[in-house]
Coordinates of C-alpha atoms in Angstrom, one line a residue:
M569 CA 20.5 -10.9 2.0
N570 CA 21.0 -7.2 0.7
L571 CA 18.9 -4.9 2.8
L572 CA 19.0 -2.3 0.7
F573 CA 17.6 -3.9 -1.8
S574 CA 15.6 -6.4 -0.6
N575 CA 12.3 -4.1 -0.5
D576 CA 13.1 -1.1 -2.5
R577 CA 13.2 -0.3 -5.7
R578 CA 16.7 1.3 -6.7
G579 CA 16.8 5.2 -6.4
E580 CA 12.9 4.9 -6.0
Y581 CA 11.7 6.8 -2.2
P582 CA 8.9 4.4 -1.2
P583 CA 5.3 5.2 -1.3
S584 CA 4.6 7.3 1.4
L585 CA 2.6 10.3 2.1
Y586 CA 6.5 12.1 2.9
A587 CA 7.8 11.0 -0.6
A588 CA 4.3 12.4 -2.2
T589 CA 4.0 16.1 -0.2
R590 CA 8.1 15.8 -0.2
D591 CA 9.9 19.1 -1.8
P592 CA 11.3 18.9 -4.7
L593 CA 15.2 18.2 -4.8
P594 CA 16.6 16.9 -8.5
P595 CA 18.7 14.1 -8.4
F596 CA 22.2 14.1 -7.7
P597 CA 25.5 12.6 -9.8
E598 CA 26.8 8.5 -9.5
Q599 CA 29.9 8.0 -8.0
R600 CA 32.2 7.3 -10.9
G601 CA 35.8 7.1 -12.1
E602 CA 38.2 8.2 -9.4
E603 CA 37.7 10.4 -6.7
R604 CA 39.6 12.1 -3.9
A605 CA 38.2 13.7 -0.4
D606 CA 39.4 14.6 2.7
V607 CA 36.9 12.4 4.3
V608 CA 33.6 9.8 2.9
V609 CA 30.6 9.8 4.6
V610 CA 28.7 6.2 3.4
G611 CA 24.9 7.3 3.5
A612 CA 23.0 10.3 2.5
G613 CA 20.5 10.0 6.3
Y614 CA 20.8 12.4 9.4
T615 CA 23.6 11.0 10.7
G616 CA 25.8 11.2 7.2
L617 CA 24.2 14.5 5.8
S618 CA 25.1 16.4 9.4
A619 CA 28.2 15.5 9.4
A620 CA 28.9 16.4 5.2
L621 CA 27.1 20.0 6.2
H622 CA 29.4 20.3 9.4
L623 CA 32.9 18.4 7.9
A624 CA 32.2 21.0 5.0
E625 CA 31.5 24.5 6.2
A626 CA 34.2 23.7 8.0
G627 CA 36.3 23.8 4.9
R628 CA 36.8 20.1 4.5
D629 CA 36.3 18.2 1.4
V630 CA 33.8 16.0 1.8
V631 CA 31.8 13.2 -0.6
V632 CA 28.7 11.7 0.3
L633 CA 28.2 8.4 -0.9
E634 CA 24.2 7.2 -1.2
A635 CA 22.9 3.9 -2.5
H636 CA 19.9 4.9 -3.4
R637 CA 18.5 8.5 -3.3
V638 CA 18.9 11.4 0.3
G639 CA 16.8 10.6 2.8
F640 CA 16.3 6.9 1.9
G641 CA 16.1 4.5 4.4
A642 CA 14.9 5.6 8.1
S643 CA 15.6 9.2 8.3
G644 CA 12.7 9.9 5.1
R645 CA 10.7 7.3 6.2
N646 CA 10.2 7.1 10.5
G647 CA 7.2 9.1 12.1
G648 CA 8.5 12.8 12.6
Q649 CA 9.3 12.5 16.6
L650 CA 11.8 15.0 17.9
G651 CA 12.1 13.3 21.4
S652 CA 14.0 14.4 24.3
G653 CA 16.8 12.8 26.2
Q654 CA 18.2 10.0 25.1
R655 CA 16.4 6.4 24.1
L656 CA 16.9 4.7 27.9
E657 CA 15.1 6.7 31.1
I658 CA 17.1 9.1 32.9
D659 CA 17.0 6.2 35.9
E660 CA 18.5 3.5 33.3
L661 CA 21.2 6.4 32.3
E662 CA 21.7 6.6 36.2
R663 CA 22.3 2.7 36.4
M664 CA 24.7 2.4 33.6
A665 CA 26.8 5.4 33.7
G666 CA 26.6 6.9 36.8
R667 CA 25.1 10.3 37.5
E668 CA 27.8 12.6 36.0
A669 CA 27.7 10.4 32.9
A670 CA 24.0 10.3 33.3
H671 CA 24.2 14.6 33.0
R672 CA 26.3 15.0 30.2
L673 CA 24.5 12.1 28.2
W674 CA 20.8 14.2 28.9
N675 CA 22.4 17.5 28.2
M676 CA 24.1 16.2 24.8
A677 CA 20.4 15.2 24.1
E678 CA 19.0 18.9 24.5
E679 CA 21.7 19.7 22.4
A680 CA 20.2 17.2 20.0
K681 CA 17.1 18.9 20.0
R682 CA 18.5 22.4 19.1
L683 CA 20.7 21.5 16.6
T684 CA 17.9 20.0 14.7
R685 CA 15.5 22.6 15.1
D686 CA 18.0 24.8 14.3
L687 CA 19.0 22.5 10.8
A688 CA 14.6 22.6 10.4
A689 CA 14.5 26.6 10.7
R690 CA 17.3 27.0 8.1
A691 CA 15.7 24.3 5.5
G692 CA 12.4 26.0 5.8
V693 CA 10.8 22.4 7.3
P694 CA 8.4 23.3 10.2
V695 CA 8.1 21.7 13.4
A696 CA 5.5 21.7 16.1
D697 CA 5.4 21.3 19.9
G698 CA 4.2 18.7 22.0
I699 CA 4.9 15.3 22.3
A700 CA 2.4 13.1 24.1
H701 CA 3.8 9.5 26.0
A702 CA 0.6 7.0 26.9
F703 CA 0.3 4.7 29.7
R704 CA -1.7 1.4 29.7
K705 CA -0.6 1.0 33.6
P706 CA -1.2 3.3 36.9
A707 CA 2.7 1.8 37.8
E708 CA 4.2 3.7 34.5
F709 CA 2.6 6.7 35.0
D710 CA 3.7 6.7 38.9
H711 CA 7.1 6.0 37.6
A712 CA 6.5 8.8 35.2
R713 CA 5.7 11.5 37.6
A714 CA 8.8 10.7 40.1
L715 CA 11.1 10.9 36.9
I716 CA 9.0 14.1 35.9
D717 CA 10.1 15.4 39.6
R718 CA 13.8 14.3 38.9
L719 CA 14.1 15.7 36.0
G720 CA 13.1 19.2 36.7
R721 CA 15.3 19.3 40.3
D722 CA 17.7 17.7 39.0
Y723 CA 18.3 18.4 35.3
G724 CA 17.2 21.0 35.3
Y725 CA 13.9 20.4 32.7
D726 CA 10.3 21.4 33.4
R727 CA 8.7 20.9 30.2
I728 CA 7.2 17.6 30.9
E729 CA 3.2 17.9 32.4
P730 CA 2.0 14.6 33.9
L731 CA -1.4 14.5 32.4
D732 CA -4.4 12.2 34.9
R733 CA -6.7 10.0 33.3
D734 CA -9.6 12.7 32.2
A735 CA -6.7 15.4 31.3
F736 CA -5.0 13.0 29.1
R737 CA -8.5 12.1 28.1
A738 CA -9.1 14.9 26.4
L739 CA -5.9 16.0 24.5
V740 CA -5.3 11.2 23.3
P741 CA -9.8 10.2 22.5
S742 CA -8.8 7.2 23.7
E743 CA -10.2 4.6 26.1
A744 CA -6.4 2.7 25.8
Y745 CA -4.5 4.7 27.7
I746 CA -5.4 5.1 31.7
A747 CA -2.6 8.7 31.8
G748 CA -0.1 10.0 30.0
E749 CA 2.7 12.7 29.9
L750 CA 3.3 15.9 27.6
D751 CA 6.3 16.8 26.8
H752 CA 6.3 20.2 25.7
G753 CA 9.7 21.1 24.1
A754 CA 9.5 18.2 21.7
G755 CA 8.0 18.1 18.6
H756 CA 7.0 16.6 14.9
L757 CA 8.1 17.2 11.4
H758 CA 8.0 16.2 7.6
P759 CA 10.7 13.6 8.4
L760 CA 11.9 13.3 4.6
N761 CA 11.8 17.0 4.2
L762 CA 14.4 17.5 6.9
A763 CA 16.8 15.7 5.3
I764 CA 15.9 16.6 1.8
G765 CA 16.9 20.2 3.3
M766 CA 19.7 19.0 4.8
A767 CA 21.0 18.0 1.5
Q768 CA 20.7 21.4 0.2
L769 CA 22.4 23.2 2.5
A770 CA 25.3 20.7 2.6
D771 CA 25.5 21.0 -1.1
A772 CA 25.5 24.4 -0.9
A773 CA 28.2 24.6 1.2
G774 CA 30.6 22.5 -0.6
A775 CA 29.7 18.4 0.1
R776 CA 29.6 16.2 -3.3
I777 CA 26.9 14.3 -2.8
R778 CA 26.7 11.2 -5.1
E779 CA 23.5 9.1 -5.4
L780 CA 23.0 5.9 -7.0
S781 CA 26.4 4.5 -5.3
H782 CA 26.2 1.8 -3.5
V783 CA 29.2 1.1 -1.5
H784 CA 30.7 -2.7 -2.0
H785 CA 33.7 -2.6 -0.4
I786 CA 35.7 -0.4 1.7
R787 CA 40.1 -0.5 2.4
H788 CA 40.7 1.2 5.0
G789 CA 44.3 3.1 5.5
R790 CA 46.2 1.4 8.3
R791 CA 49.6 3.0 8.3
A792 CA 50.0 7.2 8.7
G793 CA 49.5 8.6 5.2
E794 CA 47.8 5.7 3.2
K795 CA 44.6 6.7 2.4
S796 CA 41.1 4.5 2.4
V797 CA 40.1 3.6 -0.7
V798 CA 36.0 3.5 -0.7
Q799 CA 35.0 1.6 -3.7
T800 CA 31.5 1.8 -5.7
G801 CA 29.3 0.3 -8.3
K802 CA 31.5 2.6 -10.6
G803 CA 34.2 4.0 -9.2
R804 CA 35.9 4.8 -6.1
V805 CA 37.0 7.4 -3.6
A806 CA 40.3 7.4 -1.9
C807 CA 40.1 9.5 1.3
D808 CA 42.2 10.2 4.7
H809 CA 38.8 9.8 6.8
V810 CA 35.9 7.6 6.2
I811 CA 32.3 7.7 8.3
L812 CA 30.2 5.4 8.4
A813 CA 26.4 6.4 8.8
A814 CA 24.5 4.1 7.1
N815 CA 22.7 2.6 10.3
G816 CA 20.2 -0.2 9.4
Y817 CA 21.7 -0.5 6.0
L818 CA 25.1 -0.8 7.0
G819 CA 25.5 -4.8 5.3
H820 CA 28.9 -6.6 5.4
L821 CA 30.7 -3.2 5.5
D822 CA 31.7 -3.1 8.8
G823 CA 31.2 -7.0 11.0
H824 CA 31.9 -4.7 14.2
V825 CA 29.5 -3.1 13.8
A826 CA 27.2 -4.9 12.5
A827 CA 27.5 -7.2 15.2
R828 CA 26.3 -4.9 17.4
V829 CA 23.6 -3.2 15.4
M830 CA 20.4 -5.0 14.5
P831 CA 18.6 -4.0 11.7
I832 CA 14.5 -4.4 11.8
N833 CA 11.3 -3.1 9.9
N834 CA 8.5 -1.3 11.2
F835 CA 5.3 0.4 9.7
I836 CA 3.4 3.3 9.0
V837 CA 0.0 4.2 7.6
A838 CA -1.2 7.6 6.4
T839 CA -5.1 8.5 6.1
E840 CA -7.1 10.9 3.9
P841 CA -7.6 13.9 5.4
L842 CA -10.1 13.5 8.8
G843 CA -11.6 16.9 8.8
R844 CA -13.4 17.5 12.2
R845 CA -12.7 14.0 13.1
A846 CA -8.9 15.0 13.2
A847 CA -10.7 15.9 17.2
E848 CA -11.5 12.0 17.3
V849 CA -7.6 11.3 17.4
L850 CA -6.1 14.5 18.9
T851 CA -7.6 17.5 20.0
R852 CA -3.9 19.4 20.2
P853 CA -1.7 19.2 17.0
I854 CA 0.7 17.3 18.7
G855 CA 2.3 13.7 18.5
A856 CA 1.9 10.8 20.3
H857 CA 3.4 7.3 21.5
D858 CA 2.8 4.6 23.8
T859 CA 4.3 2.7 26.0
K860 CA 4.4 -0.9 24.1
F861 CA 7.8 -2.7 23.6
V862 CA 6.7 -2.7 19.6
V863 CA 5.4 1.1 20.3
N864 CA 2.6 2.3 18.5
Y865 CA 3.4 6.4 17.4
W866 CA 1.4 8.7 15.7
R867 CA 0.0 12.6 14.9
L868 CA -1.6 14.8 12.7
D869 CA -0.2 16.7 9.8
P870 CA -1.0 20.1 8.8
E871 CA -3.8 18.4 6.5
G872 CA -5.3 16.7 9.5
R873 CA -3.9 13.4 8.3
L874 CA -3.0 10.4 10.8
I875 CA 0.1 9.2 10.6
F876 CA 0.4 5.8 12.6
G877 CA 3.0 3.4 13.2
G878 CA 3.1 0.0 14.8
G879 CA 3.4 -3.1 13.6
E880 CA 6.4 -5.8 14.0
N881 CA 7.4 -8.1 11.4
V882 CA 9.9 -11.5 11.9
S883 CA 11.2 -11.4 8.6
Y884 CA 13.5 -8.2 6.7
R885 CA 10.9 -8.8 4.0
F886 CA 8.3 -6.3 4.4
P887 CA 4.3 -8.0 4.5
A888 CA 2.5 -7.9 1.3
D889 CA -0.1 -5.7 2.9
I890 CA 1.7 -3.6 5.1
A891 CA -2.2 -1.2 5.3
A892 CA -3.8 -4.6 7.2
K893 CA -0.8 -4.9 9.7
V894 CA -1.0 -1.3 10.8
R895 CA -4.6 -0.9 10.8
K896 CA -4.8 -3.8 13.3
P897 CA -2.9 -1.8 15.9
L898 CA -4.4 1.4 14.9
L899 CA -7.8 0.4 15.6
E900 CA -6.9 -1.0 18.7
I901 CA -6.7 2.4 20.1
Y902 CA -9.2 4.0 17.9
P903 CA -11.7 1.5 17.0
G904 CA -14.3 4.5 15.8
L905 CA -11.8 4.9 12.7
A906 CA -12.5 1.5 11.1
D907 CA -14.4 3.2 8.1
V908 CA -11.8 5.3 7.7
A909 CA -9.4 5.1 4.3
L910 CA -5.5 4.4 4.2
T911 CA -4.4 5.9 1.5
H912 CA -0.3 5.3 2.1
A913 CA 1.0 2.4 3.7
W914 CA 4.6 2.1 4.0
G915 CA 7.9 0.1 5.3
G916 CA 10.7 0.9 6.3
T917 CA 14.3 -0.6 8.7
L918 CA 16.0 1.5 11.1
A919 CA 18.5 -0.6 13.9
I920 CA 18.4 -1.4 17.1
T921 CA 21.0 -2.2 20.0
M922 CA 21.3 -4.9 22.7
N923 CA 21.1 -1.7 25.4
R924 CA 18.6 0.3 23.3
M925 CA 21.7 3.1 23.0
P926 CA 23.7 4.4 20.2
C927 CA 26.5 2.3 19.2
F928 CA 29.3 4.7 18.5
A929 CA 32.8 2.9 17.3
R930 CA 36.5 3.3 15.7
P931 CA 36.0 0.6 12.9
A932 CA 39.6 1.4 11.9
P933 CA 42.3 4.4 12.8
N934 CA 40.6 6.6 10.4
C935 CA 37.1 5.3 10.3
L936 CA 34.0 6.1 13.2
S937 CA 30.7 5.3 12.5
A938 CA 27.4 6.4 14.7
S939 CA 24.3 3.7 14.2
G940 CA 21.9 1.6 16.2
Y941 CA 19.7 4.9 17.6
S942 CA 16.9 1.9 18.3
G943 CA 14.0 3.9 17.2
H944 CA 15.2 7.4 18.8
G945 CA 17.0 9.1 16.2
L946 CA 15.3 11.9 14.6
A947 CA 17.6 14.4 16.7
L948 CA 20.4 11.6 18.1
A949 CA 21.5 11.0 14.5
T950 CA 21.7 14.3 13.6
L951 CA 23.9 15.1 16.2
A952 CA 26.1 12.2 15.9
G953 CA 26.9 13.4 12.8
K954 CA 28.0 16.4 13.6
L955 CA 30.2 15.0 16.6
M956 CA 31.9 12.9 13.8
A957 CA 32.1 15.8 12.1
Q958 CA 33.8 16.8 15.6
A959 CA 36.4 14.4 15.9
V960 CA 37.9 14.4 12.2
Q961 CA 38.8 18.0 12.7
G962 CA 40.4 16.5 16.8
Q963 CA 38.0 17.5 19.0
A964 CA 36.8 14.1 20.1
E965 CA 35.2 14.8 23.3
G966 CA 31.7 14.2 22.4
F967 CA 32.1 11.1 20.5
D968 CA 34.4 10.0 22.7
T969 CA 31.5 10.5 25.2
M970 CA 28.9 8.3 23.1
A971 CA 31.8 5.8 22.5
A972 CA 32.4 5.0 26.5
L973 CA 28.7 3.8 26.5
P974 CA 28.6 -0.4 26.9
S975 CA 27.9 -1.6 23.5
P976 CA 27.7 -5.5 23.8
A977 CA 27.4 -7.6 20.3
F978 CA 24.6 -9.4 20.0
P979 CA 24.2 -13.3 21.1
G980 CA 26.1 -15.0 18.1
G981 CA 27.3 -11.8 16.3
A982 CA 26.2 -10.8 12.5
A983 CA 25.4 -14.5 11.9
L984 CA 23.1 -15.6 14.7
R985 CA 21.4 -12.3 16.1
W986 CA 18.4 -12.5 13.1
P987 CA 16.7 -15.1 14.9
L988 CA 17.7 -14.6 18.2
L989 CA 15.6 -10.9 17.5
V990 CA 12.3 -13.1 15.9
A991 CA 12.4 -15.3 19.2
G992 CA 12.7 -12.4 21.6
M993 CA 9.9 -10.3 19.3
G994 CA 7.9 -12.8 19.7
W995 CA 8.0 -12.9 23.5
Y996 CA 7.9 -9.1 24.1
S997 CA 4.6 -9.4 21.7
L998 CA 2.6 -12.0 23.4
R999 CA 3.5 -9.9 26.2
D1000 CA 2.1 -6.6 24.7
R1001 CA -1.2 -8.6 23.8
L1002 CA -1.6 -10.1 27.2
G1003 CA -1.0 -6.3 28.5
F1004 CA 2.0 -7.5 30.3

């Protein structure tokens, strides 16, 4: 099944609140005929657009190939939360990679936030500060307080505030949670406008963006001086380097990466503007997420609409009634919103890895790939593009730091990963429902 075309109309943004409120962006032309470039970037989400922007600003000739429109995939559909750190907590990072590497990874994640905020500012996309993490069990809060102390003591990060039950409920008025924390250094934004703004910056820097240009095949150059050839539906581009930035929409373009990066679907709804009732959801203009395996995440937009993500499915097809699927976890947290209308409902495809850390790889001598951000990609994907741009220019330290992390294949590789994920998600969903 080709996820590029399974759930969406070709060249159209999904029926999301983001698409309805996005900044204008005239279409870019299709790729046609024979073209040449220094670098071809496959995918025009945060990763690909960041790579293209940094390469173009460094004077490289770049072509970006996007099967639909810029920001069409997860980059234009996500919860808009600009989180701190890596996908794994500091203690997990230290166990995986050691303390020295964990410090490098934390510092890279902080660089990712700074880079994303800088690009958002350049693109005129406002960023609101503050992300709350909601805990369901006392043990989660105890663990969080220990990590807050460690981050302040060992990592120099003192922006996270622990909140006991009363303080947290004053911020997030829900009886579903027993306590929480507030990361003042994290934030949230309009994710599709960030992608559109990055595309405009890359275009102004000289990158050639091609929309409606589905990549069917890549023939990698294997010998010195041999060009790689990227084949689209109506032409091809010969180049010196290829950057794979398709994430959950990679398909069959590289089997090594596909065995390690699993596409999954997630779903979001938006309400009508809540007016005074917005204070029933959040008493400050922050974002929030919880500790469920199938995580719930939410925030208010500047007009007071609740944007809420949650719910899983065990099919690559989106459910027929996305709103009904997401309304259930929404009302578990905010039962008082049962009468509020949902005006938008949409799905999207992200990608996860076995260990929930991004998969950085070199699939061929002149090919780089970064994907599998596991729901923590807004900042890290943006940094990944910059790291690949630097690696193309011979400065590969940052890319190699990420590529050195373990990146195990899913059991059964690309062929059997999906049925095994279905079984795993069923188990973890049951644990969520039972409160384990």
